[in-house]
């Protein structure tokens, strides 16, 4: 039941990845020959300051992104090959490459964002253009092959996280098209071989992790800039995370509950997007993104990102997926699911929810609107309804039988 649900969610997530988010194609040319080509989807989660608090903006690389020919180069003049994509008002994503003759890799990932773009960074208390960079991103492939990574992979770059998905890219290209031979990233290999690896880890890892019991339900709200509540959430949350353990020196699967009274909430409500950020004691930051489709008036949970730095982790853990399609409901309604749900985010991270009730859009008078309930709750409701209906039917039959019997005996009396 739970597994099939997770699989269904994965398939829906996949559909969303194919249909609902934008894959962008970028090419760097010199004369008539292409040296770098990239087909990818990218989204950015950027934390910035307002005068009173910090906020997180979610941006995705739009279809309209173009290669900046001025700063991009094939590296023929001895410099590194560079791909720089520009989008919106002064935002840019840059990738530089290097090669040792048999492998090529991304050596430098830079993100530039313009805080004076108020459509993306409302109420930012600064108007500067920020440039952040990350040196080790682990994107590498054999020369004359295409790097392929369908899985979402997230990198921390300064105060931002960059999530790539559906990536096919090549630098130092021998022809003008992506090479047919592919170098597949670790995450894709892990997800295709998942059944055998999980079987192996569960059989060899002696003590199976014991879930810490049902998490406590917390109540979280997000306020508008004018102080009115614009997002309401009540839920118990449990993380299911695989990471390299310091104490055991191997990858372990850990279940950790979020503790509501140690957790603070923040976020942002926009016309078609709402974010809820839950922070527990500087060690855990969980970010939910809800998206409203204003043509259909339907909303869903479209993104989850987790940054965790727990004591037994060898390195901070970061995972995100911005192409999700969970908790679907209608504008003007809330979404409710009392049953446990598993939201798969990445192969190494899922989120289990308990007694969940959310409304990210259309909150009036600080209260939840009528709820749309998840299928699992409806199924569980069905059992008492069926039993009740059967009992009612039985009572009715007995009653009819009794009445008929009574009428007959009456009739008997009258004829005498
Ligand atoms: C590019 O191709 C066009 C026609 O296909 C040709 O006329 C032109 O000379 C080429 N330019 C270079 C720099 O190779
Ligand atoms: C926000 O302000 C704090 C305090 O001045 C500063 O340390 C931090 O770097 C700022 N964050 C960003 C993203 O600008
Ligand atoms: C922006 O706000 C933060 C606190 O939220 C403050 O520390 C920082 O100095 C402010 N920056 C500017 C440029 O006003
Ligand atoms: C930053 O955004 C502002 C407002 O959208 C725009 O006027 C400015 O030109 C942008 N800066 C750059 C470097 O593009
Ligand atoms: C290129 O780098 C890889 C990994 O660092 C190494 O295995 C390989 O031998 C190197 N090739 C050359 C030609 O140096
Ligand atoms: C990354 O690229 C930027 C822009 O060219 C450069 O200033 C920076 O030094 C590079 N960083 C590394 C680690 O290569
Ligand atoms: C890559 O392909 C080009 C053109 O087909 C060829 O000249 C070069 O030797 C190849 N490089 C490697 C490392 O196979
Ligand atoms: C939201 O506003 C209420 C008062 O309306 C306040 O009690 C609460 O602390 C605020 N919450 C956040 C997260 O800002
Ligand atoms: C302020 O609150 C009202 C409801 O009281 C709401 O309609 C309006 O959109 C809010 N303004 C902003 C900027 O959020
Ligand atoms: C952890 O395991 C690796 C191999 O799995 C080994 O090389 C390393 O020395 C171990 N580190 C510690 C601290 O035990
Ligand atoms: C949080 O709640 C638990 C149980 O409800 C309680 O034992 C603990 O003292 C609380 N911690 C804080 C910081 O309030
Ligand atoms: C809204 O939903 C419709 C129908 O499913 C779809 O065609 C459209 O692309 C969606 N719009 C957005 C902004 O996602």
Coordinates of C-alpha atoms and ligand atoms in Angstrom, one line a residue:
X1 CA 0.0 0.0 0.0
X2 CA 2.6 2.5 1.1
X3 CA 5.1 1.3 -1.5
X4 CA 2.6 1.5 -4.3
X5 CA 1.7 5.0 -3.1
X6 CA 5.3 6.0 -3.2
X7 CA 5.7 4.6 -6.7
X8 CA 2.6 6.4 -7.9
X9 CA 4.0 9.6 -6.5
X10 CA 7.3 9.0 -8.2
X11 CA 5.5 8.5 -11.6
X12 CA 3.5 11.7 -11.0
X13 CA 6.8 13.4 -10.1
X14 CA 8.3 12.1 -13.3
X15 CA 5.4 13.4 -15.4
X16 CA 5.8 16.8 -13.7
X17 CA 9.5 16.7 -14.6
X18 CA 8.7 16.0 -18.3
X19 CA 5.7 18.2 -18.7
X20 CA 5.5 21.0 -16.2
X21 CA 8.9 22.5 -15.8
X22 CA 11.1 24.0 -18.4
X23 CA 14.0 22.4 -20.0
X24 CA 16.4 25.0 -21.5
X25 CA 18.8 24.5 -24.3
X26 CA 22.0 26.5 -24.3
X27 CA 24.9 26.5 -26.8
X28 CA 28.3 28.2 -27.0
X29 CA 29.7 28.5 -30.5
X30 CA 32.8 29.7 -32.1
X31 CA 32.2 30.4 -35.8
X32 CA 30.0 27.5 -37.0
X33 CA 31.1 24.9 -34.5
X34 CA 29.5 24.2 -31.1
X35 CA 31.9 23.6 -28.2
X36 CA 29.5 23.5 -25.3
X37 CA 25.9 22.4 -25.4
X38 CA 23.6 22.0 -22.4
X39 CA 20.0 20.9 -22.0
X40 CA 18.8 21.2 -18.5
X41 CA 16.3 22.4 -16.0
X42 CA 17.5 24.5 -13.1
X43 CA 15.9 26.1 -10.1
X44 CA 17.4 28.3 -7.4
X45 CA 16.5 28.9 -3.8
X46 CA 18.0 32.1 -2.7
X47 CA 18.0 33.5 0.8
X48 CA 18.1 37.3 1.2
X49 CA 17.5 40.0 3.8
X50 CA 14.5 42.3 4.1
X51 CA 14.5 45.1 6.6
X52 CA 12.9 42.9 9.3
X53 CA 13.7 39.3 8.4
X54 CA 15.3 36.9 6.0
X55 CA 13.3 35.4 3.1
X56 CA 13.8 32.7 0.5
X57 CA 13.1 33.3 -3.1
X58 CA 12.5 30.4 -5.5
X59 CA 13.5 31.1 -9.1
X60 CA 13.7 28.7 -12.0
X61 CA 15.8 29.1 -15.1
X62 CA 13.2 30.3 -17.6
X63 CA 12.9 29.3 -21.3
X64 CA 13.9 32.8 -22.2
X65 CA 17.4 32.3 -20.8
X66 CA 20.0 33.0 -23.4
X67 CA 23.7 32.5 -23.7
X68 CA 25.7 35.6 -23.0
X69 CA 28.1 35.6 -26.0
X70 CA 30.2 38.3 -24.4
X71 CA 31.3 36.3 -21.4
X72 CA 30.9 32.8 -22.8
X73 CA 33.8 31.3 -24.6
X74 CA 35.1 28.1 -26.1
X75 CA 38.4 28.6 -24.3
X76 CA 40.5 28.4 -27.5
X77 CA 42.6 31.4 -26.3
X78 CA 44.0 29.4 -23.4
X79 CA 41.3 30.3 -20.9
X80 CA 38.7 27.9 -19.5
X81 CA 35.6 27.2 -21.6
X82 CA 32.7 29.1 -20.1
X83 CA 28.9 28.9 -20.5
X84 CA 27.1 31.9 -19.1
X85 CA 23.3 32.0 -19.3
X86 CA 21.5 35.3 -18.6
X87 CA 17.9 35.6 -17.6
X88 CA 15.4 38.2 -16.1
X89 CA 16.8 41.5 -14.9
X90 CA 20.5 40.9 -14.5
X91 CA 20.5 37.3 -13.2
X92 CA 23.0 34.8 -14.6
X93 CA 24.2 31.2 -14.2
X94 CA 27.8 30.3 -15.2
X95 CA 29.6 27.0 -15.7
X96 CA 33.3 26.8 -16.4
X97 CA 34.9 23.6 -17.6
X98 CA 38.3 22.0 -17.6
X99 CA 39.8 18.8 -19.0
X100 CA 42.8 16.7 -18.6
X101 CA 42.5 15.0 -22.0
X102 CA 40.5 12.0 -20.9
X103 CA 37.9 13.6 -18.6
X104 CA 36.2 17.0 -18.5
X105 CA 34.4 18.5 -15.5
X106 CA 32.6 21.6 -14.3
X107 CA 35.3 23.4 -12.3
X108 CA 33.3 26.5 -11.2
X109 CA 29.6 27.1 -10.9
X110 CA 28.6 30.8 -10.4
X111 CA 25.2 32.3 -9.7
X112 CA 24.6 36.0 -10.1
X113 CA 21.4 37.6 -8.9
X114 CA 20.1 41.2 -8.9
X115 CA 18.4 42.1 -5.6
X116 CA 16.8 45.2 -7.2
X117 CA 14.5 42.9 -9.2
X118 CA 11.5 43.3 -6.9
X119 CA 9.4 40.7 -8.8
X120 CA 11.8 38.0 -7.5
X121 CA 13.1 39.6 -4.3
X122 CA 10.2 41.6 -2.9
X123 CA 11.2 44.0 -0.1
X124 CA 15.0 43.2 -0.3
X125 CA 16.8 45.8 1.8
X126 CA 19.7 45.8 -0.6
X127 CA 19.7 46.5 -4.3
X128 CA 23.1 45.1 -5.2
X129 CA 24.0 42.4 -7.7
X130 CA 25.3 39.4 -5.8
X131 CA 27.7 36.8 -7.2
X132 CA 28.3 33.5 -5.5
X133 CA 30.4 30.6 -6.6
X134 CA 31.1 27.0 -5.8
X135 CA 34.2 25.2 -6.9
X136 CA 33.4 21.5 -6.4
X137 CA 30.1 20.4 -8.0
X138 CA 31.1 16.9 -9.0
X139 CA 29.9 17.1 -12.6
X140 CA 32.3 15.2 -14.8
X141 CA 32.3 12.9 -17.8
X142 CA 34.6 11.1 -20.2
X143 CA 35.6 13.3 -23.1
X144 CA 33.6 12.8 -26.3
X145 CA 30.6 11.7 -24.2
X146 CA 27.5 13.5 -23.0
X147 CA 27.1 13.9 -19.3
X148 CA 23.6 12.7 -18.3
X149 CA 21.8 13.3 -15.0
X150 CA 18.0 13.0 -15.0
X151 CA 17.9 12.9 -11.2
X152 CA 17.7 16.2 -9.4
X153 CA 21.0 17.2 -7.8
X154 CA 21.5 20.1 -5.5
X155 CA 24.5 22.3 -4.9
X156 CA 25.0 24.9 -2.2
X157 CA 26.4 28.1 -3.6
X158 CA 26.9 30.8 -1.1
X159 CA 23.5 31.6 0.5
X160 CA 21.7 29.9 -2.4
X161 CA 21.0 26.3 -3.5
X162 CA 21.0 25.4 -7.2
X163 CA 19.1 22.3 -8.2
X164 CA 19.7 20.8 -11.7
X165 CA 17.5 18.1 -13.2
X166 CA 17.1 16.4 -16.6
X167 CA 20.7 17.4 -17.5
X168 CA 22.4 16.5 -20.7
X169 CA 25.5 18.5 -21.4
X170 CA 28.8 18.3 -23.1
X171 CA 31.9 20.5 -23.4
X172 CA 34.9 20.0 -25.7
X173 CA 32.5 18.7 -28.2
X174 CA 33.9 16.8 -31.2
X175 CA 30.8 17.7 -33.4
X176 CA 27.9 20.1 -33.3
X177 CA 25.6 17.6 -31.6
X178 CA 25.7 16.0 -28.2
X179 CA 27.7 12.7 -28.4
X180 CA 25.4 9.6 -28.5
X181 CA 27.6 7.9 -25.8
X182 CA 26.6 9.0 -22.3
X183 CA 28.4 9.3 -19.0
X184 CA 25.6 8.7 -16.5
X185 CA 25.8 10.4 -13.1
X186 CA 26.0 8.5 -9.8
X187 CA 22.5 9.6 -8.8
X188 CA 20.9 8.1 -11.9
X189 CA 22.9 4.9 -11.4
X190 CA 21.8 4.8 -7.8
X191 CA 18.1 5.2 -8.6
X192 CA 18.1 2.6 -11.4
X193 CA 20.0 0.0 -9.2
X194 CA 18.0 1.1 -6.2
X195 CA 16.2 -2.3 -5.5
X196 CA 19.5 -4.2 -5.3
X197 CA 21.3 -1.6 -3.2
X198 CA 18.5 -1.1 -0.7
X199 CA 18.2 -4.9 -0.4
X200 CA 22.0 -5.1 0.2
X201 CA 22.0 -2.4 2.8
X202 CA 19.0 -3.7 4.7
X203 CA 20.4 -7.2 4.8
X204 CA 24.0 -6.2 5.7
X205 CA 23.3 -3.3 8.0
X206 CA 22.6 -5.3 11.1
X207 CA 20.3 -3.2 13.2
X208 CA 17.5 -1.9 11.0
X209 CA 16.7 1.7 11.9
X210 CA 13.9 2.0 14.3
X211 CA 11.5 4.9 13.6
X212 CA 11.3 7.1 16.6
X213 CA 7.5 6.9 16.9
X214 CA 4.8 9.2 15.5
X215 CA 6.0 12.8 15.4
X216 CA 4.2 15.5 17.4
X217 CA 1.8 17.7 15.3
X218 CA 3.0 21.3 15.0
X219 CA 1.1 24.4 13.9
X220 CA 3.0 26.7 11.6
X221 CA 1.8 29.9 10.0
X222 CA 3.2 32.5 7.5
X223 CA 2.1 36.1 7.7
X224 CA 1.7 38.6 4.9
X225 CA 3.7 41.8 5.0
X226 CA 0.6 43.5 6.5
X227 CA 0.5 41.0 9.3
X228 CA -2.4 38.9 8.1
X229 CA -2.0 35.1 8.1
X230 CA -1.6 33.8 4.5
X231 CA -0.5 30.2 5.0
X232 CA -1.7 27.7 7.6
X233 CA -0.2 24.3 8.3
X234 CA -0.6 21.7 11.0
X235 CA 1.4 18.5 10.7
X236 CA 3.7 16.0 12.2
X237 CA 6.9 15.5 10.2
X238 CA 9.5 12.8 10.1
X239 CA 12.6 12.8 8.0
X240 CA 13.9 9.6 6.4
X241 CA 17.5 10.5 5.3
X242 CA 20.4 8.4 4.1
X243 CA 23.8 10.0 4.9
X244 CA 27.4 9.0 5.8
X245 CA 27.6 8.6 9.5
X246 CA 30.6 9.9 11.5
X247 CA 30.3 7.3 14.2
X248 CA 29.8 4.3 11.9
X249 CA 31.9 5.5 8.9
X250 CA 29.3 4.3 6.4
X251 CA 26.0 5.3 4.9
X252 CA 23.1 4.9 7.3
X253 CA 19.4 5.4 7.0
X254 CA 18.0 7.6 9.8
X255 CA 14.5 8.5 10.9
X256 CA 14.3 11.8 12.7
X257 CA 11.2 13.6 13.9
X258 CA 10.8 17.4 13.7
X259 CA 10.1 18.8 17.2
X260 CA 7.5 21.5 16.9
X261 CA 8.4 23.5 20.0
X262 CA 12.0 23.9 18.8
X263 CA 10.9 24.8 15.3
X264 CA 10.2 28.3 13.9
X265 CA 8.4 29.1 10.7
X266 CA 8.8 31.7 8.1
X267 CA 8.0 32.1 4.5
X268 CA 6.4 34.1 1.8
X269 CA 3.1 34.3 0.1
X270 CA 2.8 35.4 -3.5
X271 CA -0.1 35.3 -6.0
X272 CA 0.8 31.9 -7.5
X273 CA 3.6 30.7 -5.2
X274 CA 3.8 30.2 -1.4
X275 CA 6.8 29.0 0.6
X276 CA 7.0 27.7 4.1
X277 CA 10.4 27.4 5.8
X278 CA 10.7 25.5 9.0
X279 CA 13.9 25.9 10.9
X280 CA 14.9 23.7 13.9
X281 CA 17.8 25.1 16.0
X282 CA 20.2 26.0 13.1
X283 CA 20.6 22.3 12.3
X284 CA 17.6 21.7 10.1
X285 CA 16.0 23.9 7.4
X286 CA 13.0 22.5 5.6
X287 CA 11.5 24.4 2.7
X288 CA 8.1 23.7 1.1
X289 CA 7.0 25.4 -2.1
X290 CA 3.4 25.4 -3.1
X291 CA 2.3 26.4 -6.6
X292 CA -1.1 27.7 -7.7
X293 CA -2.2 27.2 -11.3
X294 CA -4.4 30.3 -11.8
X295 CA -6.1 28.9 -14.9
X296 CA -7.3 25.7 -13.3
X297 CA -7.4 27.2 -9.7
X298 CA -5.7 24.0 -8.5
X299 CA -2.7 24.1 -6.2
X300 CA -0.1 21.5 -5.2
X301 CA 3.1 21.0 -3.2
X302 CA 5.7 21.5 -6.0
X303 CA 9.0 21.6 -4.1
X304 CA 10.7 20.3 -1.0
X305 CA 14.3 21.2 0.0
X306 CA 16.2 20.1 3.1
X307 CA 19.4 21.4 4.5
X308 CA 20.5 19.4 7.6
X309 CA 23.7 19.5 9.6
X310 CA 23.1 16.9 12.3
X311 CA 25.8 15.9 14.7
X312 CA 26.5 12.4 13.2
X313 CA 26.8 13.7 9.6
X314 CA 30.3 13.8 8.1
X315 CA 29.1 16.7 5.8
X316 CA 26.0 18.9 5.7
X317 CA 23.2 17.1 4.0
X318 CA 21.3 18.9 1.2
X319 CA 18.5 17.5 -1.0
X320 CA 15.8 19.1 -3.0
X321 CA 13.3 18.5 -5.7
X322 CA 11.3 21.3 -7.2
X323 CA 9.3 19.1 -9.6
X324 CA 7.0 17.5 -7.2
X325 CA 3.3 17.1 -7.4
X326 CA 1.9 16.3 -4.0
X327 CA -1.0 17.5 -1.8
X328 CA -3.2 18.5 -4.7
X329 CA -6.2 20.6 -3.8
X330 CA -8.4 23.5 -5.1
X331 CA -8.1 27.2 -4.4
X332 CA -10.5 28.2 -1.6
X333 CA -10.1 24.7 0.0
X334 CA -7.5 23.3 2.4
X335 CA -5.8 19.9 2.0
X336 CA -6.1 17.3 4.7
X337 CA -4.5 13.9 5.3
X338 CA -4.7 12.2 8.7
X339 CA -3.1 9.0 7.4
X340 CA 0.7 8.7 7.1
X341 CA 1.9 9.8 3.7
X342 CA 5.4 9.4 2.3
X343 CA 6.7 12.2 0.1
X344 CA 9.7 10.9 -1.8
X345 CA 12.0 13.9 -2.6
X346 CA 15.2 12.2 -3.7
X347 CA 16.5 8.6 -3.5
X348 CA 18.2 9.6 -0.2
X349 CA 15.5 11.7 1.3
X350 CA 11.8 11.2 1.9
X351 CA 9.5 13.1 4.2
X352 CA 6.7 11.2 6.2
X353 CA 3.7 13.3 7.1
X354 CA 1.2 12.6 9.9
X355 CA -2.1 14.3 10.7
X356 CA -1.5 16.9 8.0
X357 CA -3.7 19.9 7.2
X358 CA -2.5 22.8 5.0
X359 CA -3.8 25.7 3.2
X360 CA -1.2 27.7 1.3
X361 CA -3.5 30.0 -0.7
X362 CA -6.8 31.9 -0.1
X363 CA -6.6 32.0 3.7
X364 CA -9.3 34.3 5.2
X365 CA -10.1 35.0 8.8
X366 CA -7.0 33.0 10.1
X367 CA -8.9 29.7 9.6
X368 CA -8.8 26.7 7.4
X369 CA -11.4 26.5 4.7
X370 CA -13.3 23.3 3.9
X371 CA -10.9 20.4 3.4
X372 CA -10.3 18.2 0.5
X373 CA -9.2 14.9 2.0
X374 CA -6.6 12.5 0.6
X375 CA -7.6 9.2 -0.9
X376 CA -6.2 7.2 2.1
X377 CA -8.4 9.1 4.5
X378 CA -11.4 8.5 2.2
X379 CA -10.6 4.8 2.0
X380 CA -10.5 4.6 5.8
X381 CA -13.7 6.6 6.1
X382 CA -15.3 4.1 3.7
X383 CA -15.0 1.1 6.1
X384 CA -17.2 2.6 8.9
X385 CA -19.6 3.8 6.2
X386 CA -19.9 0.3 4.7
X387 CA -20.3 -1.2 8.1
X388 CA -22.8 1.5 9.1
X389 CA -24.8 1.0 5.9
X390 CA -24.9 -2.8 6.4
X391 CA -26.1 -2.3 10.0
X392 CA -28.7 0.2 8.9
X393 CA -29.9 -2.2 6.2
X394 CA -30.2 -5.0 8.8
X395 CA -32.2 -2.8 11.2
X396 CA -34.5 -1.8 8.3
X397 CA -35.1 -5.5 7.4
X398 CA -35.9 -6.4 11.0
X399 CA -38.2 -3.4 11.3
X400 CA -40.1 -4.2 8.1
X401 CA -40.4 -7.9 9.2
X402 CA -41.7 -6.7 12.6
X403 CA -44.2 -4.3 11.0
X404 CA -45.5 -6.9 8.6
X405 CA -45.8 -9.4 11.4
X406 CA -47.8 -6.8 13.5
X407 CA -50.1 -5.9 10.6
X408 CA -50.9 -9.6 10.0
X409 CA -51.7 -10.2 13.7
X410 CA -53.9 -7.0 13.7
X411 CA -55.7 -8.2 10.6
X412 CA -56.2 -11.6 12.4
X413 CA -57.9 -9.8 15.4
X414 CA -60.2 -7.8 13.2
X415 CA -61.6 -10.8 11.3
X416 CA -62.5 -12.6 14.5
Ligands
LIG1 C1 29.7 29.0 -41.7 O1 28.8 28.3 -42.6 C2 28.4 29.1 -43.7 C3 27.5 28.2 -44.5 O2 27.1 27.0 -44.0 C4 29.7 29.4 -44.5 O3 29.3 30.3 -45.6 C5 30.6 30.2 -43.6 O4 31.8 30.5 -44.3 C6 31.0 29.4 -42.4 N1 31.8 30.2 -41.4 C7 32.9 29.7 -40.8 C8 33.6 30.7 -39.9 O5 33.2 28.6 -41.0
LIG2 C1 21.7 39.4 6.1 O1 22.1 40.2 7.1 C2 23.0 39.6 8.0 C3 23.3 40.6 9.2 O2 23.7 41.8 8.7 C4 24.3 39.3 7.3 O3 25.2 38.6 8.1 C5 24.0 38.3 6.1 O4 25.1 38.1 5.3 C6 22.9 38.9 5.3 N1 22.4 37.9 4.3 C7 22.4 38.1 3.0 C8 21.9 36.9 2.2 O5 22.6 39.1 2.5
LIG3 C1 19.4 44.4 5.9 O1 18.7 43.8 7.0 C2 19.6 43.1 7.9 C3 18.8 42.5 9.0 O2 17.7 41.8 8.5 C4 20.7 44.0 8.4 O3 21.5 43.3 9.3 C5 21.4 44.6 7.3 O4 22.4 45.5 7.8 C6 20.5 45.3 6.3 N1 21.3 45.8 5.2 C7 21.1 47.0 4.6 C8 22.0 47.3 3.5 O5 20.4 47.8 5.1
LIG4 C1 18.8 45.0 -11.8 O1 17.4 45.1 -11.8 C2 17.0 46.5 -12.0 C3 15.5 46.5 -11.8 O2 14.9 45.5 -12.4 C4 17.4 47.0 -13.3 O3 17.1 48.3 -13.5 C5 19.0 46.9 -13.4 O4 19.4 47.2 -14.7 C6 19.4 45.4 -13.1 N1 20.8 45.3 -13.1 C7 21.6 44.7 -14.0 C8 23.0 44.6 -13.7 O5 21.0 44.1 -14.9
LIG5 C1 42.4 12.7 -15.7 O1 41.9 12.7 -14.4 C2 41.4 11.4 -14.0 C3 40.8 11.6 -12.6 O2 41.4 12.5 -11.9 C4 42.5 10.4 -14.0 O3 42.0 9.1 -13.6 C5 43.1 10.3 -15.4 O4 44.2 9.4 -15.4 C6 43.5 11.7 -15.9 N1 44.0 11.5 -17.2 C7 45.1 12.1 -17.7 C8 45.4 11.9 -19.1 O5 45.8 12.8 -17.0
LIG6 C1 35.1 31.1 -10.7 O1 34.9 32.0 -11.7 C2 35.0 33.4 -11.3 C3 34.6 34.2 -12.5 O2 35.4 34.0 -13.5 C4 36.4 33.6 -10.8 O3 36.4 35.0 -10.4 C5 36.7 32.7 -9.7 O4 38.0 32.9 -9.3 C6 36.5 31.3 -10.1 N1 36.7 30.4 -8.9 C7 37.3 29.3 -9.0 C8 37.4 28.5 -7.7 O5 37.8 28.8 -10.0
LIG7 C1 37.4 12.8 -29.4 O1 36.8 12.9 -30.7 C2 37.7 13.6 -31.6 C3 37.0 13.7 -33.0 O2 36.2 12.6 -33.2 C4 39.0 12.8 -31.8 O3 39.9 13.5 -32.6 C5 39.7 12.7 -30.4 O4 40.8 11.9 -30.5 C6 38.7 12.0 -29.4 N1 39.3 12.1 -28.1 C7 39.3 11.0 -27.3 C8 40.0 11.2 -26.0 O5 38.8 9.9 -27.6
LIG8 C1 2.1 36.4 12.6 O1 1.3 37.4 13.2 C2 0.8 37.0 14.5 C3 -0.1 38.1 15.0 O2 -1.1 38.3 13.9 C4 1.9 36.8 15.5 O3 1.4 36.3 16.7 C5 2.9 35.7 14.9 O4 4.0 35.6 15.8 C6 3.3 36.1 13.5 N1 4.0 34.9 13.0 C7 5.1 35.0 12.3 C8 5.7 33.7 11.9 O5 5.6 36.0 11.9
LIG9 C1 -3.2 42.8 3.3 O1 -4.3 42.2 3.9 C2 -5.5 42.1 3.1 C3 -6.5 41.4 3.9 O2 -6.7 42.0 5.1 C4 -5.2 41.5 1.8 O3 -6.3 41.5 0.9 C5 -4.0 42.1 1.1 O4 -3.7 41.4 -0.1 C6 -2.8 42.2 2.0 N1 -1.8 43.0 1.4 C7 -0.6 42.4 1.1 C8 0.4 43.3 0.5 O5 -0.3 41.3 1.4
LIG10 C1 36.2 4.7 6.9 O1 36.1 3.7 5.9 C2 37.0 3.8 4.8 C3 36.7 2.7 3.8 O2 35.4 2.3 3.8 C4 38.5 3.7 5.3 O3 39.3 3.9 4.3 C5 38.6 4.8 6.4 O4 39.9 4.7 6.9 C6 37.6 4.7 7.5 N1 37.7 5.8 8.4 C7 37.7 5.7 9.7 C8 37.8 7.0 10.5 O5 37.5 4.6 10.3
LIG11 C1 9.2 20.6 24.1 O1 8.1 19.7 24.3 C2 8.5 18.6 25.1 C3 7.4 17.6 25.2 O2 6.2 18.2 24.8 C4 9.0 19.0 26.4 O3 9.4 17.9 27.2 C5 10.2 20.0 26.3 O4 10.6 20.5 27.5 C6 9.7 21.1 25.4 N1 10.9 21.9 25.1 C7 10.9 23.3 25.1 C8 12.2 24.0 24.8 O5 9.9 23.9 25.3
LIG12 C1 -2.3 25.1 -15.6 O1 -3.0 23.9 -15.9 C2 -3.2 23.7 -17.3 C3 -4.1 22.5 -17.5 O2 -3.5 21.4 -16.8 C4 -1.9 23.7 -18.1 O3 -2.2 23.6 -19.5 C5 -1.1 24.9 -17.8 O4 0.1 24.9 -18.4 C6 -1.0 25.1 -16.3 N1 -0.3 26.4 -16.1 C7 0.8 26.6 -15.4 C8 1.3 28.0 -15.2 O5 1.4 25.6 -14.9

